[in-house]
Amino acid sequence: MKIGIVCPYSWDVPGGVQFHIRDLAEHLIGLGHEVSVLAPADDETVVPPYVVAAGRAIPVRYNGAVARMNFGFLAAARVRRWLHDGTFDVLHIHEPTTPSLALLSCWAARGPIVATFHTSNPRARLLAAAYPMLQPALEKISARIAVSEYARRTLVEHLGGDAVVIPNGVDVDFFAKAEPKAEWQGQTIGFVGRIDEPRKGLPVLMRALPKILAERPATRLLIAGRGDEEEAVASLPKEMRSRVEFLGMVSDEDKARLLRSVDLYIAPNTGGESFGIILVEAMSAGAPVLASDLDAFAQVLDQGAAGELFANEDEDALASAAVRLLGDPQRLAELRERGAVHVRRFDWLTVAADILAVYETVTDGAASVVATDERPGLRSRFGLARD
């Protein structure tokens, strides 16, 4: 099958959507499919052979963060050229409502289109307000996927229609087989995420850290991610700052080794999460997980059966749970075992098979995807639309 995948966000900036698209593309290629990914990237950016660079991205405020996307006449021309040259059996667009290559592709293409919705934001009134502009593009979508029940709920409430829920995927064995790193072991807790993005929750963890260290002074916090390190520890007493180690941006291999090494992984995110891929990666690596009780996180952690939850933005609750878990090796071992079993449902072997089933549903007897200026009337029902 010839598959075109559209990435809305800059390829060279780490993010959950980009990682999902990368891993899906590589898994599908491994199965023998022909895959091309169109993504924002400078012409000088080194990209994998299956990625087509669509030009420089610019920063845009979106869903509580700054995303790098590209839009405009040049981007539209590159979209049409890619569609024309690709003659794809199916076009898979991620985040089709973003002002990016995704929306441009939706406008430009005709043929079987699958869209994946990642965003979970129940207060996204802007989506509803923009619906008249988005409607012609959304009506072209043949099938809709949401990465979680909460992303599906955002879609249903603000755009109408429905979607099948297929979670983000992870190569579970890649994390499970990683070798721990000795210097990252021994009374360590971990955090992975952008340091200066408030919704990732590092300030909550920093407020909790003095309480954790008061009870367990040998604890170390390992932080992997980009951002202002000095600002991140500014709220900590000076004598405690040595208990925080910044690793900067790490490779996928080192992220897996970090998650294999820590005694406890903490996800203090405060909102704007539709899934929680880092929780799945942590469970895959055998790290016990303590996370804020966001709806999406609770779903990933099987409502607390595969990892523990604390009240969102409550540093006292975070500190209390962390101290209790770090002092209870039996409970940590139980969480590792439960997580290892639960996480298998997110393995790419399962997730990609579900996505391929959607592709096959919409391509059965359909023509290839082509570029067009037409806006054929399609109707959506339960995630599927037909002429």
Short mmCIF file of C-alpha atoms in Angstrom, two decimals:
data_model
loop_
_atom_site.label_atom_id
_atom_site.label_comp_id
_atom_site.label_asym_id
_atom_site.label_seq_id
_atom_site.Cartn_x
_atom_site.Cartn_y
_atom_site.Cartn_z
CA MET A 1 0.00 0.00 0.00
CA LYS A 2 1.23 3.53 -0.81
CA ILE A 3 0.66 5.67 2.27
CA GLY A 4 1.11 9.42 2.61
CA ILE A 5 1.34 10.79 6.16
CA VAL A 6 1.14 14.50 6.99
CA CYS A 7 2.93 15.80 10.09
CA PRO A 8 1.66 19.22 11.25
CA TYR A 9 4.64 20.12 13.45
CA SER A 10 8.30 20.74 12.71
CA TRP A 11 10.16 17.48 12.26
CA ASP A 12 13.31 18.63 14.06
CA VAL A 13 11.53 19.66 17.28
CA PRO A 14 10.80 16.72 19.60
CA GLY A 15 7.14 16.12 20.36
CA GLY A 16 4.63 13.34 20.88
CA VAL A 17 2.92 13.76 17.51
CA GLN A 18 6.23 13.73 15.61
CA PHE A 19 7.40 10.62 17.49
CA HIS A 20 4.09 8.89 16.81
CA ILE A 21 4.32 9.62 13.09
CA ARG A 22 7.98 8.60 12.91
CA ASP A 23 7.39 5.29 14.66
CA LEU A 24 4.23 4.54 12.67
CA ALA A 25 6.00 5.26 9.38
CA GLU A 26 8.97 3.07 10.25
CA HIS A 27 6.75 0.24 11.47
CA LEU A 28 4.67 0.35 8.27
CA ILE A 29 7.84 0.42 6.13
CA GLY A 30 9.04 -2.62 8.08
CA LEU A 31 5.82 -4.38 7.10
CA GLY A 32 6.54 -3.71 3.43
CA HIS A 33 4.37 -0.66 2.78
CA GLU A 34 5.59 2.37 0.80
CA VAL A 35 5.40 5.42 3.08
CA SER A 36 6.10 9.11 2.53
CA VAL A 37 5.84 11.69 5.32
CA LEU A 38 5.38 15.39 4.57
CA ALA A 39 6.60 17.56 7.45
CA PRO A 40 7.76 21.12 8.15
CA ALA A 41 11.55 21.19 7.99
CA ASP A 42 14.24 23.46 6.61
CA ASP A 43 15.85 22.28 3.41
CA GLU A 44 19.11 21.97 5.37
CA THR A 45 17.55 19.74 8.03
CA VAL A 46 18.70 16.12 7.88
CA VAL A 47 15.57 13.98 7.67
CA PRO A 48 15.02 10.24 7.17
CA PRO A 49 14.68 9.11 3.53
CA TYR A 50 10.92 8.67 3.89
CA VAL A 51 10.41 12.34 4.97
CA VAL A 52 9.80 15.14 2.48
CA ALA A 53 10.73 18.57 3.88
CA ALA A 54 8.00 21.16 3.29
CA GLY A 55 9.92 24.27 4.32
CA ARG A 56 10.76 26.30 7.38
CA ALA A 57 8.32 26.31 10.31
CA ILE A 58 7.39 29.28 12.47
CA PRO A 59 6.37 29.23 16.16
CA VAL A 60 2.62 29.42 16.81
CA ARG A 61 0.77 29.39 20.13
CA TYR A 62 -1.41 26.27 20.06
CA ASN A 63 -3.10 24.15 22.77
CA GLY A 64 -1.24 25.80 25.64
CA ALA A 65 2.19 25.47 24.07
CA VAL A 66 4.31 26.85 21.26
CA ALA A 67 4.20 24.62 18.19
CA ARG A 68 6.32 25.08 15.08
CA MET A 69 4.22 24.84 11.90
CA ASN A 70 4.20 26.20 8.37
CA PHE A 71 1.35 27.59 6.30
CA GLY A 72 0.90 29.85 3.29
CA PHE A 73 1.27 29.84 -0.48
CA LEU A 74 4.68 28.14 -0.63
CA ALA A 75 3.59 25.42 1.79
CA ALA A 76 0.37 24.91 -0.19
CA ALA A 77 2.35 24.51 -3.41
CA ARG A 78 4.60 21.90 -1.81
CA VAL A 79 1.57 20.04 -0.50
CA ARG A 80 0.03 19.86 -3.97
CA ARG A 81 3.30 18.75 -5.57
CA TRP A 82 3.75 16.01 -2.95
CA LEU A 83 0.18 14.79 -3.45
CA HIS A 84 0.58 14.82 -7.23
CA ASP A 85 3.84 12.87 -7.15
CA GLY A 86 2.69 10.46 -4.45
CA THR A 87 -0.50 8.98 -5.91
CA PHE A 88 -1.17 7.50 -2.48
CA ASP A 89 -3.68 4.77 -1.80
CA VAL A 90 -4.51 6.54 1.46
CA LEU A 91 -3.59 9.90 2.98
CA HIS A 92 -3.21 9.97 6.77
CA ILE A 93 -3.39 13.50 8.18
CA HIS A 94 -2.54 14.22 11.81
CA GLU A 95 -4.25 17.14 13.58
CA PRO A 96 -6.22 18.26 10.48
CA THR A 97 -7.60 21.37 12.22
CA THR A 98 -4.20 22.95 12.87
CA PRO A 99 -3.17 25.94 10.72
CA SER A 100 -0.46 23.87 9.10
CA LEU A 101 0.36 21.37 6.38
CA ALA A 102 -2.41 19.22 7.84
CA LEU A 103 -5.22 21.65 7.02
CA LEU A 104 -3.64 22.52 3.66
CA SER A 105 -3.51 18.82 2.77
CA CYS A 106 -7.14 18.36 3.76
CA TRP A 107 -8.14 21.25 1.51
CA ALA A 108 -6.01 20.07 -1.42
CA ALA A 109 -6.59 16.32 -1.51
CA ARG A 110 -9.30 14.12 -2.92
CA GLY A 111 -9.55 10.42 -2.24
CA PRO A 112 -9.35 8.21 0.87
CA ILE A 113 -8.31 10.41 3.81
CA VAL A 114 -7.79 9.20 7.38
CA ALA A 115 -7.37 11.85 10.10
CA THR A 116 -5.94 11.37 13.58
CA PHE A 117 -6.95 13.83 16.29
CA HIS A 118 -4.43 14.18 19.13
CA THR A 119 -5.68 17.31 20.90
CA SER A 120 -7.70 17.07 24.09
CA ASN A 121 -9.01 20.45 25.18
CA PRO A 122 -12.64 20.52 26.39
CA ARG A 123 -12.56 24.33 26.45
CA ALA A 124 -11.36 24.69 22.86
CA ARG A 125 -14.18 27.03 21.83
CA LEU A 126 -11.96 28.31 19.05
CA LEU A 127 -12.52 25.01 17.26
CA ALA A 128 -16.26 25.47 17.32
CA ALA A 129 -15.93 29.09 16.20
CA ALA A 130 -13.68 28.09 13.30
CA TYR A 131 -15.92 25.22 12.19
CA PRO A 132 -17.49 27.05 9.19
CA MET A 133 -13.98 27.54 7.75
CA LEU A 134 -12.89 24.00 8.62
CA GLN A 135 -16.05 22.24 7.44
CA PRO A 136 -15.15 21.88 3.73
CA ALA A 137 -11.88 20.23 4.70
CA LEU A 138 -13.32 18.03 7.44
CA GLU A 139 -16.08 16.76 5.17
CA LYS A 140 -13.42 15.19 2.95
CA ILE A 141 -12.20 12.92 5.74
CA SER A 142 -13.11 9.29 5.15
CA ALA A 143 -12.31 7.99 8.64
CA ARG A 144 -11.38 9.58 11.94
CA ILE A 145 -9.09 8.29 14.68
CA ALA A 146 -8.70 9.78 18.15
CA VAL A 147 -5.69 8.84 20.29
CA SER A 148 -7.78 8.75 23.47
CA GLU A 149 -11.34 9.00 24.67
CA TYR A 150 -10.61 12.58 25.67
CA ALA A 151 -9.37 13.53 22.21
CA ARG A 152 -12.52 11.89 20.82
CA ARG A 153 -14.65 13.92 23.23
CA THR A 154 -13.04 17.17 22.04
CA LEU A 155 -13.80 16.20 18.45
CA VAL A 156 -17.42 15.24 19.15
CA GLU A 157 -18.22 18.29 21.28
CA HIS A 158 -16.59 20.95 19.11
CA LEU A 159 -16.55 19.61 15.55
CA GLY A 160 -19.24 16.95 15.44
CA GLY A 161 -18.90 13.48 13.99
CA ASP A 162 -17.21 10.63 15.78
CA ALA A 163 -13.97 8.68 15.75
CA VAL A 164 -12.57 5.28 16.58
CA VAL A 165 -10.12 5.39 19.50
CA ILE A 166 -6.69 3.99 18.68
CA PRO A 167 -3.97 4.97 21.18
CA ASN A 168 -0.47 6.18 20.44
CA GLY A 169 1.97 3.35 19.93
CA VAL A 170 5.28 2.47 21.54
CA ASP A 171 7.98 -0.07 20.72
CA VAL A 172 7.65 -1.74 24.10
CA ASP A 173 10.63 -4.05 23.64
CA PHE A 174 12.94 -1.13 22.78
CA PHE A 175 12.38 0.29 26.26
CA ALA A 176 12.13 -3.05 28.05
CA LYS A 177 15.51 -4.19 26.74
CA ALA A 178 17.41 -0.96 27.45
CA GLU A 179 20.40 -1.27 29.77
CA PRO A 180 20.19 0.77 33.00
CA LYS A 181 22.95 3.29 33.56
CA ALA A 182 24.78 2.90 36.87
CA GLU A 183 25.14 6.63 37.56
CA TRP A 184 21.38 7.09 37.12
CA GLN A 185 20.48 4.38 39.61
CA GLY A 186 20.01 4.52 43.36
CA GLN A 187 17.19 6.54 44.96
CA THR A 188 16.44 8.48 41.79
CA ILE A 189 13.24 9.96 40.45
CA GLY A 190 12.89 11.01 36.82
CA PHE A 191 11.20 13.69 34.75
CA VAL A 192 11.23 13.97 30.94
CA GLY A 193 9.81 17.02 29.19
CA ARG A 194 10.31 20.60 28.13
CA ILE A 195 11.54 22.46 31.20
CA ASP A 196 10.06 25.84 30.32
CA GLU A 197 6.61 24.64 29.25
CA PRO A 198 4.41 25.17 32.35
CA ARG A 199 1.83 22.52 31.48
CA LYS A 200 4.51 19.82 31.68
CA GLY A 201 4.37 20.51 35.43
CA LEU A 202 8.03 20.81 36.43
CA PRO A 203 7.23 23.78 38.75
CA VAL A 204 4.80 21.53 40.66
CA LEU A 205 7.51 18.91 41.08
CA MET A 206 10.02 21.55 42.18
CA ARG A 207 7.60 22.77 44.86
CA ALA A 208 7.20 19.20 46.07
CA LEU A 209 10.91 18.37 46.05
CA PRO A 210 11.84 20.01 49.40
CA LYS A 211 9.16 17.93 51.12
CA ILE A 212 10.46 14.78 49.44
CA LEU A 213 14.06 15.55 50.41
CA ALA A 214 13.06 16.32 53.98
CA GLU A 215 11.88 12.72 54.33
CA ARG A 216 14.32 11.05 51.95
CA PRO A 217 17.44 13.28 51.71
CA ALA A 218 19.39 10.86 49.50
CA THR A 219 16.87 11.19 46.66
CA ARG A 220 18.06 12.66 43.35
CA LEU A 221 15.89 14.17 40.62
CA LEU A 222 17.06 13.53 37.05
CA ILE A 223 15.60 15.87 34.42
CA ALA A 224 15.82 15.25 30.67
CA GLY A 225 14.63 18.06 28.41
CA ARG A 226 15.46 21.47 27.02
CA GLY A 227 14.93 24.76 28.82
CA ASP A 228 16.41 27.23 31.30
CA GLU A 229 18.01 25.08 34.01
CA GLU A 230 18.84 27.95 36.35
CA GLU A 231 15.28 29.22 36.27
CA ALA A 232 13.97 25.71 36.89
CA VAL A 233 15.79 25.41 40.25
CA ALA A 234 15.43 29.05 41.29
CA SER A 235 12.64 28.23 43.76
CA LEU A 236 14.69 25.54 45.52
CA PRO A 237 16.80 26.28 48.61
CA LYS A 238 20.44 26.49 47.49
CA GLU A 239 21.47 23.53 49.60
CA MET A 240 19.01 21.30 47.72
CA ARG A 241 19.96 22.28 44.18
CA SER A 242 22.74 19.71 44.07
CA ARG A 243 20.05 17.01 44.31
CA VAL A 244 18.82 17.98 40.82
CA GLU A 245 20.74 16.81 37.77
CA PHE A 246 19.93 18.17 34.31
CA LEU A 247 20.70 15.85 31.43
CA GLY A 248 19.60 18.18 28.63
CA MET A 249 18.13 16.72 25.47
CA VAL A 250 18.74 12.99 25.38
CA SER A 251 18.63 10.47 22.55
CA ASP A 252 15.90 7.86 22.37
CA GLU A 253 18.43 5.32 23.59
CA ASP A 254 19.38 7.41 26.62
CA LYS A 255 15.74 8.17 27.39
CA ALA A 256 15.07 4.43 27.50
CA ARG A 257 18.14 3.90 29.72
CA LEU A 258 17.00 6.72 32.02
CA LEU A 259 13.54 5.20 32.40
CA ARG A 260 15.09 1.79 33.06
CA SER A 261 17.31 3.30 35.77
CA VAL A 262 15.02 5.42 37.95
CA ASP A 263 13.19 4.14 41.00
CA LEU A 264 10.13 6.24 40.20
CA TYR A 265 9.00 8.22 37.18
CA ILE A 266 6.93 11.33 37.99
CA ALA A 267 4.59 13.02 35.48
CA PRO A 268 3.31 16.23 37.11
CA ASN A 269 1.66 17.59 33.94
CA THR A 270 -1.09 20.10 34.64
CA GLY A 271 -3.27 19.92 31.50
CA GLY A 272 -3.54 19.89 27.72
CA GLU A 273 -2.64 16.20 27.47
CA SER A 274 -4.72 13.96 25.25
CA PHE A 275 -2.76 10.78 25.91
CA GLY A 276 0.52 10.54 27.82
CA ILE A 277 3.08 8.71 25.69
CA ILE A 278 5.83 9.20 28.28
CA LEU A 279 3.79 7.15 30.76
CA VAL A 280 3.64 4.29 28.26
CA GLU A 281 7.39 4.57 27.64
CA ALA A 282 8.07 4.55 31.38
CA MET A 283 5.92 1.47 31.95
CA SER A 284 7.61 -0.22 28.97
CA ALA A 285 10.97 0.40 30.62
CA GLY A 286 9.76 -1.00 33.94
CA ALA A 287 9.63 2.33 35.77
CA PRO A 288 6.87 2.68 38.38
CA VAL A 289 4.78 5.74 37.47
CA LEU A 290 3.32 8.48 39.66
CA ALA A 291 1.24 10.94 37.61
CA SER A 292 -1.20 13.79 38.04
CA ASP A 293 -4.80 12.66 37.81
CA LEU A 294 -5.55 14.16 34.40
CA ASP A 295 -8.30 12.23 32.64
CA ALA A 296 -5.96 11.13 29.86
CA PHE A 297 -3.30 9.96 32.33
CA ALA A 298 -5.86 8.06 34.38
CA GLN A 299 -6.97 6.25 31.24
CA VAL A 300 -3.41 5.32 30.25
CA LEU A 301 -2.73 4.06 33.79
CA ASP A 302 -5.93 2.00 33.89
CA GLN A 303 -7.52 4.36 36.44
CA GLY A 304 -4.59 3.90 38.82
CA ALA A 305 -4.17 0.13 38.55
CA ALA A 306 -0.98 0.35 36.46
CA GLY A 307 0.46 3.47 38.12
CA GLU A 308 -0.44 5.80 40.96
CA LEU A 309 -2.22 9.15 40.60
CA PHE A 310 -2.11 12.33 42.69
CA ALA A 311 -4.34 15.41 42.67
CA ASN A 312 -3.39 17.68 39.77
CA GLU A 313 -1.23 20.70 40.74
CA ASP A 314 -1.15 19.61 44.41
CA GLU A 315 2.53 19.52 45.40
CA ASP A 316 1.70 18.20 48.87
CA ALA A 317 -0.16 15.24 47.41
CA LEU A 318 2.71 14.62 44.98
CA ALA A 319 5.31 14.76 47.77
CA SER A 320 3.31 12.50 50.07
CA ALA A 321 2.81 9.86 47.37
CA ALA A 322 6.45 9.99 46.27
CA VAL A 323 7.77 9.60 49.83
CA ARG A 324 5.41 6.68 50.46
CA LEU A 325 6.36 4.90 47.22
CA LEU A 326 10.10 5.42 47.58
CA GLY A 327 9.89 3.81 51.00
CA ASP A 328 7.87 0.81 49.80
CA PRO A 329 9.94 -1.50 47.54
CA GLN A 330 7.11 -4.04 47.46
CA ARG A 331 4.65 -1.50 46.06
CA LEU A 332 7.20 -0.32 43.49
CA ALA A 333 7.72 -3.91 42.35
CA GLU A 334 3.95 -4.39 42.10
CA LEU A 335 3.62 -1.29 39.91
CA ARG A 336 6.44 -2.51 37.66
CA GLU A 337 4.69 -5.86 37.16
CA ARG A 338 1.27 -4.34 36.52
CA GLY A 339 2.69 -1.74 34.17
CA ALA A 340 4.61 -4.35 32.16
CA VAL A 341 1.42 -6.30 31.51
CA HIS A 342 -0.84 -3.30 30.88
CA VAL A 343 1.54 -1.58 28.45
CA ARG A 344 1.37 -4.37 25.88
CA ARG A 345 -1.92 -2.98 24.58
CA PHE A 346 0.04 0.07 23.36
CA ASP A 347 2.70 -1.88 21.44
CA TRP A 348 3.04 -0.99 17.77
CA LEU A 349 2.22 -4.57 16.78
CA THR A 350 -1.31 -3.94 18.08
CA VAL A 351 -1.68 -0.23 17.30
CA ALA A 352 -0.40 -0.41 13.70
CA ALA A 353 -2.67 -3.37 12.96
CA ASP A 354 -5.66 -1.30 14.10
CA ILE A 355 -4.58 1.67 11.94
CA LEU A 356 -4.07 -0.57 8.91
CA ALA A 357 -7.58 -1.94 9.42
CA VAL A 358 -8.88 1.64 9.12
CA TYR A 359 -6.82 2.19 5.96
CA GLU A 360 -8.24 -0.96 4.42
CA THR A 361 -11.79 0.10 5.27
CA VAL A 362 -11.51 3.42 3.43
CA THR A 363 -9.45 2.19 0.46
CA ASP A 364 -11.66 -0.77 -0.43
CA GLY A 365 -12.56 0.00 -4.05
CA ALA A 366 -11.49 3.67 -3.75
CA ALA A 367 -9.33 5.66 -6.15
CA SER A 368 -5.89 7.01 -5.23
CA VAL A 369 -5.45 10.30 -3.40
CA VAL A 370 -4.91 13.21 -5.80
CA ALA A 371 -4.63 16.98 -5.51
CA THR A 372 -7.75 18.93 -6.42
CA ASP A 373 -9.42 22.27 -5.98
CA GLU A 374 -12.81 20.61 -5.76
CA ARG A 375 -14.70 20.22 -2.51
CA PRO A 376 -16.83 17.09 -2.94
CA GLY A 377 -19.69 16.70 -0.52
CA LEU A 378 -18.92 13.96 1.95
CA ARG A 379 -20.83 13.00 5.04
CA SER A 380 -19.33 11.80 8.31
CA ARG A 381 -20.83 9.20 10.55
CA PHE A 382 -19.07 7.29 13.30
CA GLY A 383 -15.72 8.39 11.92
CA LEU A 384 -16.47 7.32 8.33
CA ALA A 385 -17.56 9.42 5.36
CA ARG A 386 -18.64 8.35 1.90
CA ASP A 387 -19.78 10.12 -1.27
#
